[in-house]
PDB file of C-alpha atoms in Angstrom:
ATOM      1  CA  MET A   1     -12.616  -0.659  11.908  1.00  0.00           C
ATOM      2  CA  PRO A   2      -9.975   1.624  13.474  1.00  0.00           C
ATOM      3  CA  THR A   3      -7.892   3.928  11.324  1.00  0.00           C
ATOM      4  CA  ARG A   4      -4.092   3.814  11.208  1.00  0.00           C
ATOM      5  CA  ILE A   5      -3.953   6.800  13.556  1.00  0.00           C
ATOM      6  CA  GLU A   6      -6.349   5.127  16.009  1.00  0.00           C
ATOM      7  CA  ASP A   7      -4.112   2.037  15.929  1.00  0.00           C
ATOM      8  CA  TRP A   8      -1.075   4.188  16.761  1.00  0.00           C
ATOM      9  CA  ASP A   9      -2.991   6.041  19.477  1.00  0.00           C
ATOM     10  CA  GLN A  10      -3.765   2.695  21.107  1.00  0.00           C
ATOM     11  CA  ARG A  11      -0.127   1.561  20.881  1.00  0.00           C
ATOM     12  CA  TYR A  12       1.021   4.768  22.544  1.00  0.00           C
ATOM     13  CA  ARG A  13      -1.664   4.555  25.251  1.00  0.00           C
ATOM     14  CA  THR A  14      -0.511   1.050  26.193  1.00  0.00           C
ATOM     15  CA  GLY A  15       3.183   1.983  26.063  1.00  0.00           C
ATOM     16  CA  GLU A  16       3.840  -0.502  23.242  1.00  0.00           C
ATOM     17  CA  GLN A  17       5.656   2.054  21.080  1.00  0.00           C
ATOM     18  CA  VAL A  18       6.990   4.404  23.759  1.00  0.00           C
ATOM     19  CA  PHE A  19      10.774   4.291  23.921  1.00  0.00           C
ATOM     20  CA  GLU A  20      12.868   6.279  26.368  1.00  0.00           C
ATOM     21  CA  THR A  21      16.160   6.439  24.477  1.00  0.00           C
ATOM     22  CA  PRO A  22      16.759   8.209  21.168  1.00  0.00           C
ATOM     23  CA  ALA A  23      17.660   6.270  18.043  1.00  0.00           C
ATOM     24  CA  PRO A  24      21.398   5.479  18.182  1.00  0.00           C
ATOM     25  CA  LEU A  25      21.901   6.925  14.687  1.00  0.00           C
ATOM     26  CA  VAL A  26      20.485  10.261  15.866  1.00  0.00           C
ATOM     27  CA  VAL A  27      22.823  10.353  18.858  1.00  0.00           C
ATOM     28  CA  GLU A  28      25.855   9.333  16.804  1.00  0.00           C
ATOM     29  CA  PHE A  29      25.425  11.998  14.153  1.00  0.00           C
ATOM     30  CA  THR A  30      24.167  14.908  16.262  1.00  0.00           C
ATOM     31  CA  ARG A  31      26.310  14.746  19.395  1.00  0.00           C
ATOM     32  CA  THR A  32      29.052  16.955  17.915  1.00  0.00           C
ATOM     33  CA  LEU A  33      26.767  19.350  16.028  1.00  0.00           C
ATOM     34  CA  LEU A  34      26.074  22.850  17.234  1.00  0.00           C
ATOM     35  CA  PRO A  35      22.368  23.011  18.119  1.00  0.00           C
ATOM     36  CA  GLY A  36      20.094  24.810  15.717  1.00  0.00           C
ATOM     37  CA  SER A  37      16.607  24.263  14.354  1.00  0.00           C
ATOM     38  CA  ALA A  38      15.384  20.663  14.018  1.00  0.00           C
ATOM     39  CA  LEU A  39      12.313  19.000  12.545  1.00  0.00           C
ATOM     40  CA  ASP A  40      11.237  15.552  13.742  1.00  0.00           C
ATOM     41  CA  LEU A  41       8.704  14.081  11.295  1.00  0.00           C
ATOM     42  CA  ALA A  42       6.411  11.333  12.598  1.00  0.00           C
ATOM     43  CA  CYS A  43       7.971  11.921  16.009  1.00  0.00           C
ATOM     44  CA  GLY A  44       5.706   9.573  17.947  1.00  0.00           C
ATOM     45  CA  PRO A  45       5.984  10.277  21.685  1.00  0.00           C
ATOM     46  CA  GLY A  46       9.182  12.131  20.954  1.00  0.00           C
ATOM     47  CA  ARG A  47      12.227  10.170  22.034  1.00  0.00           C
ATOM     48  CA  ASN A  48      14.407  11.905  19.424  1.00  0.00           C
ATOM     49  CA  ALA A  49      12.768  15.314  19.886  1.00  0.00           C
ATOM     50  CA  LEU A  50      13.309  15.109  23.653  1.00  0.00           C
ATOM     51  CA  TYR A  51      16.964  14.196  23.197  1.00  0.00           C
ATOM     52  CA  LEU A  52      17.553  17.063  20.775  1.00  0.00           C
ATOM     53  CA  ALA A  53      15.793  19.576  23.039  1.00  0.00           C
ATOM     54  CA  GLU A  54      17.955  18.441  25.963  1.00  0.00           C
ATOM     55  CA  CYS A  55      20.990  19.129  23.766  1.00  0.00           C
ATOM     56  CA  GLY A  56      19.811  22.694  23.075  1.00  0.00           C
ATOM     57  CA  TRP A  57      18.079  22.260  19.717  1.00  0.00           C
ATOM     58  CA  ARG A  58      14.914  24.231  18.876  1.00  0.00           C
ATOM     59  CA  VAL A  59      12.668  21.338  17.904  1.00  0.00           C
ATOM     60  CA  THR A  60       9.476  21.153  15.872  1.00  0.00           C
ATOM     61  CA  ALA A  61       7.873  17.717  16.272  1.00  0.00           C
ATOM     62  CA  LEU A  62       5.060  16.537  13.984  1.00  0.00           C
ATOM     63  CA  ASP A  63       2.919  13.420  14.266  1.00  0.00           C
ATOM     64  CA  GLY A  64      -0.563  12.313  13.262  1.00  0.00           C
ATOM     65  CA  SER A  65      -1.309  10.812  16.658  1.00  0.00           C
ATOM     66  CA  PRO A  66      -2.884  13.157  19.197  1.00  0.00           C
ATOM     67  CA  VAL A  67      -1.914  10.696  21.941  1.00  0.00           C
ATOM     68  CA  ALA A  68       1.770  10.783  20.912  1.00  0.00           C
ATOM     69  CA  ILE A  69       1.807  14.579  20.816  1.00  0.00           C
ATOM     70  CA  GLN A  70       0.072  14.757  24.213  1.00  0.00           C
ATOM     71  CA  LEU A  71       2.713  12.430  25.708  1.00  0.00           C
ATOM     72  CA  LEU A  72       5.512  14.544  24.238  1.00  0.00           C
ATOM     73  CA  ARG A  73       3.988  17.830  25.437  1.00  0.00           C
ATOM     74  CA  GLY A  74       3.739  16.354  28.931  1.00  0.00           C
ATOM     75  CA  LYS A  75       7.468  15.619  28.977  1.00  0.00           C
ATOM     76  CA  ASN A  76       8.704  18.887  27.454  1.00  0.00           C
ATOM     77  CA  PRO A  77       6.235  21.710  26.756  1.00  0.00           C
ATOM     78  CA  SER A  78       8.996  23.850  25.168  1.00  0.00           C
ATOM     79  CA  ILE A  79       9.061  21.626  22.074  1.00  0.00           C
ATOM     80  CA  ASP A  80       6.900  22.972  19.248  1.00  0.00           C
ATOM     81  CA  THR A  81       4.535  20.007  18.876  1.00  0.00           C
ATOM     82  CA  ARG A  82       1.853  19.677  16.227  1.00  0.00           C
ATOM     83  CA  VAL A  83      -0.717  17.061  15.327  1.00  0.00           C
ATOM     84  CA  VAL A  84      -0.443  16.843  11.546  1.00  0.00           C
ATOM     85  CA  ASP A  85      -1.885  14.341   9.088  1.00  0.00           C
ATOM     86  CA  LEU A  86       1.298  13.550   7.177  1.00  0.00           C
ATOM     87  CA  GLU A  87      -0.606  11.400   4.682  1.00  0.00           C
ATOM     88  CA  SER A  88      -3.112  14.066   3.622  1.00  0.00           C
ATOM     89  CA  GLY A  89      -0.796  15.645   1.066  1.00  0.00           C
ATOM     90  CA  GLU A  90      -1.408  19.045   2.662  1.00  0.00           C
ATOM     91  CA  LEU A  91       1.791  19.352   4.716  1.00  0.00           C
ATOM     92  CA  GLU A  92       3.862  22.281   3.523  1.00  0.00           C
ATOM     93  CA  LEU A  93       7.257  22.549   5.142  1.00  0.00           C
ATOM     94  CA  PRO A  94       8.973  25.935   5.112  1.00  0.00           C
ATOM     95  CA  SER A  95      11.892  26.180   2.702  1.00  0.00           C
ATOM     96  CA  GLU A  96      15.421  26.125   4.158  1.00  0.00           C
ATOM     97  CA  ALA A  97      14.067  26.383   7.712  1.00  0.00           C
ATOM     98  CA  TYR A  98      15.912  23.548   9.460  1.00  0.00           C
ATOM     99  CA  ASP A  99      19.504  22.582  10.218  1.00  0.00           C
ATOM    100  CA  LEU A 100      18.415  19.013  10.940  1.00  0.00           C
ATOM    101  CA  VAL A 101      15.506  16.899   9.712  1.00  0.00           C
ATOM    102  CA  LEU A 102      14.657  13.497  11.166  1.00  0.00           C
ATOM    103  CA  ALA A 103      12.430  10.934   9.482  1.00  0.00           C
ATOM    104  CA  CYS A 104      12.999   7.898  11.687  1.00  0.00           C
ATOM    105  CA  TYR A 105      10.989   4.748  11.071  1.00  0.00           C
ATOM    106  CA  TYR A 106       8.548   6.615   8.860  1.00  0.00           C
ATOM    107  CA  PHE A 107       8.704   6.484   5.081  1.00  0.00           C
ATOM    108  CA  GLN A 108       6.430   8.365   2.726  1.00  0.00           C
ATOM    109  CA  ARG A 109       7.634   9.105  -0.790  1.00  0.00           C
ATOM    110  CA  SER A 110       5.442  12.191  -1.217  1.00  0.00           C
ATOM    111  CA  LEU A 111       7.221  13.904   1.697  1.00  0.00           C
ATOM    112  CA  ILE A 112      10.716  13.599   0.174  1.00  0.00           C
ATOM    113  CA  PRO A 113      10.596  16.824  -1.902  1.00  0.00           C
ATOM    114  CA  GLY A 114       9.423  18.793   1.143  1.00  0.00           C
ATOM    115  CA  ILE A 115      12.103  17.246   3.337  1.00  0.00           C
ATOM    116  CA  LYS A 116      14.752  18.195   0.795  1.00  0.00           C
ATOM    117  CA  SER A 117      13.631  21.799   0.545  1.00  0.00           C
ATOM    118  CA  ALA A 118      13.133  22.180   4.325  1.00  0.00           C
ATOM    119  CA  LEU A 119      16.839  21.663   4.995  1.00  0.00           C
ATOM    120  CA  ARG A 120      19.164  24.632   4.928  1.00  0.00           C
ATOM    121  CA  PRO A 121      22.309  24.334   2.795  1.00  0.00           C
ATOM    122  CA  GLY A 122      24.737  22.273   4.847  1.00  0.00           C
ATOM    123  CA  GLY A 123      21.841  20.851   6.879  1.00  0.00           C
ATOM    124  CA  LEU A 124      21.686  17.221   7.919  1.00  0.00           C
ATOM    125  CA  LEU A 125      19.025  14.607   7.206  1.00  0.00           C
ATOM    126  CA  ILE A 126      18.760  11.440   9.269  1.00  0.00           C
ATOM    127  CA  ALA A 127      16.297   8.933   7.825  1.00  0.00           C
ATOM    128  CA  ILE A 128      15.490   5.378   8.824  1.00  0.00           C
ATOM    129  CA  ALA A 129      12.977   3.448   6.718  1.00  0.00           C
ATOM    130  CA  HIS A 130      11.669  -0.088   6.981  1.00  0.00           C
ATOM    131  CA  LEU A 131      12.489  -2.190   3.915  1.00  0.00           C
ATOM    132  CA  ALA A 132      10.405  -4.587   1.873  1.00  0.00           C
ATOM    133  CA  ASP A 133      11.349  -6.791  -1.097  1.00  0.00           C
ATOM    134  CA  VAL A 134       8.954  -4.711  -3.159  1.00  0.00           C
ATOM    135  CA  GLY A 135       8.268  -1.114  -2.141  1.00  0.00           C
ATOM    136  CA  THR A 136       4.967  -0.491  -0.407  1.00  0.00           C
ATOM    137  CA  PRO A 137       3.368   2.821   0.601  1.00  0.00           C
ATOM    138  CA  THR A 138       5.204   2.712   3.958  1.00  0.00           C
ATOM    139  CA  ARG A 139       8.285   0.605   3.166  1.00  0.00           C
ATOM    140  CA  ALA A 140      11.176   1.330   0.854  1.00  0.00           C
ATOM    141  CA  TYR A 141      12.767  -1.187  -1.457  1.00  0.00           C
ATOM    142  CA  ALA A 142      16.512  -1.828  -1.377  1.00  0.00           C
ATOM    143  CA  GLY A 143      18.462   1.214  -2.562  1.00  0.00           C
ATOM    144  CA  GLU A 144      15.407   3.456  -2.806  1.00  0.00           C
ATOM    145  CA  LEU A 145      16.131   5.739   0.153  1.00  0.00           C
ATOM    146  CA  ARG A 146      19.664   6.410  -1.059  1.00  0.00           C
ATOM    147  CA  ALA A 147      18.437   7.027  -4.626  1.00  0.00           C
ATOM    148  CA  PHE A 148      16.137   9.818  -3.408  1.00  0.00           C
ATOM    149  CA  PHE A 149      19.188  11.726  -2.193  1.00  0.00           C
ATOM    150  CA  GLU A 150      21.460  11.212  -5.175  1.00  0.00           C
ATOM    151  CA  GLY A 151      23.670  14.271  -5.521  1.00  0.00           C
ATOM    152  CA  TRP A 152      23.698  14.893  -1.770  1.00  0.00           C
ATOM    153  CA  ARG A 153      26.724  14.219   0.397  1.00  0.00           C
ATOM    154  CA  ILE A 154      26.023  10.778   1.869  1.00  0.00           C
ATOM    155  CA  LEU A 155      27.730  10.544   5.251  1.00  0.00           C
ATOM    156  CA  TYR A 156      26.338   7.140   6.150  1.00  0.00           C
ATOM    157  CA  TYR A 157      24.180   4.528   4.460  1.00  0.00           C
ATOM    158  CA  ARG A 158      23.356   1.006   5.528  1.00  0.00           C
ATOM    159  CA  GLU A 159      20.707  -1.587   4.816  1.00  0.00           C
ATOM    160  CA  GLY A 160      20.040  -4.587   7.034  1.00  0.00           C
ATOM    161  CA  GLN A 161      18.825  -5.467  10.483  1.00  0.00           C
ATOM    162  CA  PRO A 162      18.170  -2.418  12.655  1.00  0.00           C
ATOM    163  CA  GLY A 163      20.652  -1.374  15.295  1.00  0.00           C
ATOM    164  CA  GLU A 164      17.831  -1.280  17.848  1.00  0.00           C
ATOM    165  CA  SER A 165      16.341  -4.384  19.375  1.00  0.00           C
ATOM    166  CA  CYS A 166      12.902  -2.732  19.551  1.00  0.00           C
ATOM    167  CA  HIS A 167      12.576  -2.975  15.747  1.00  0.00           C
ATOM    168  CA  ARG A 168      12.399  -6.343  14.028  1.00  0.00           C
ATOM    169  CA  HIS A 169      12.250  -5.515  10.314  1.00  0.00           C
ATOM    170  CA  ALA A 170      15.166  -4.749   8.005  1.00  0.00           C
ATOM    171  CA  VAL A 171      15.827  -1.055   7.557  1.00  0.00           C
ATOM    172  CA  ALA A 172      17.673   1.445   5.413  1.00  0.00           C
ATOM    173  CA  GLU A 173      19.570   4.086   7.397  1.00  0.00           C
ATOM    174  CA  LEU A 174      20.723   7.280   5.728  1.00  0.00           C
ATOM    175  CA  VAL A 175      22.576  10.345   6.940  1.00  0.00           C
ATOM    176  CA  ALA A 176      23.037  12.958   4.250  1.00  0.00           C
ATOM    177  CA  SER A 177      23.993  16.594   3.988  1.00  0.00           C
ATOM    178  CA  ARG A 178      22.508  19.068   1.576  1.00  0.00           C
TER     179      ARG A 178
END
């Protein structure tokens, strides 16, 4: 039986989950920012990382799929790409190292404290999580994503159908500043 990573590798090999355009929320909230240091968690083949690099950001892109990272490296070798098992519990993000952190279409509760500490004061988080009626290991329940960032400056929050036709499940979208 294939592992989750092997399933993702196969999706990327066949082009099933390879999108050319960045997430609209990422474009909307970064287009006027001065480029700095960005972290793209669970980057997949890197549509958001590629966009940010083109805009002058210094990007670190992490994903568990070797195939996704290989695809991203082939498109832009200047991006700091790393194959990382995000589910192992061993990921340690440097404190206050990033001006921007993306967690788009990937939700893992155990990463939230690290995401929070990885952002510099004034830094921006853009998170998009699939929703479920009852939270699951990879899906948030209604209001959960926002609750994790209580006390932060919430610039945008929405729950409902995604703004992208390539995703079919309801999502929570959050943009917050530390």
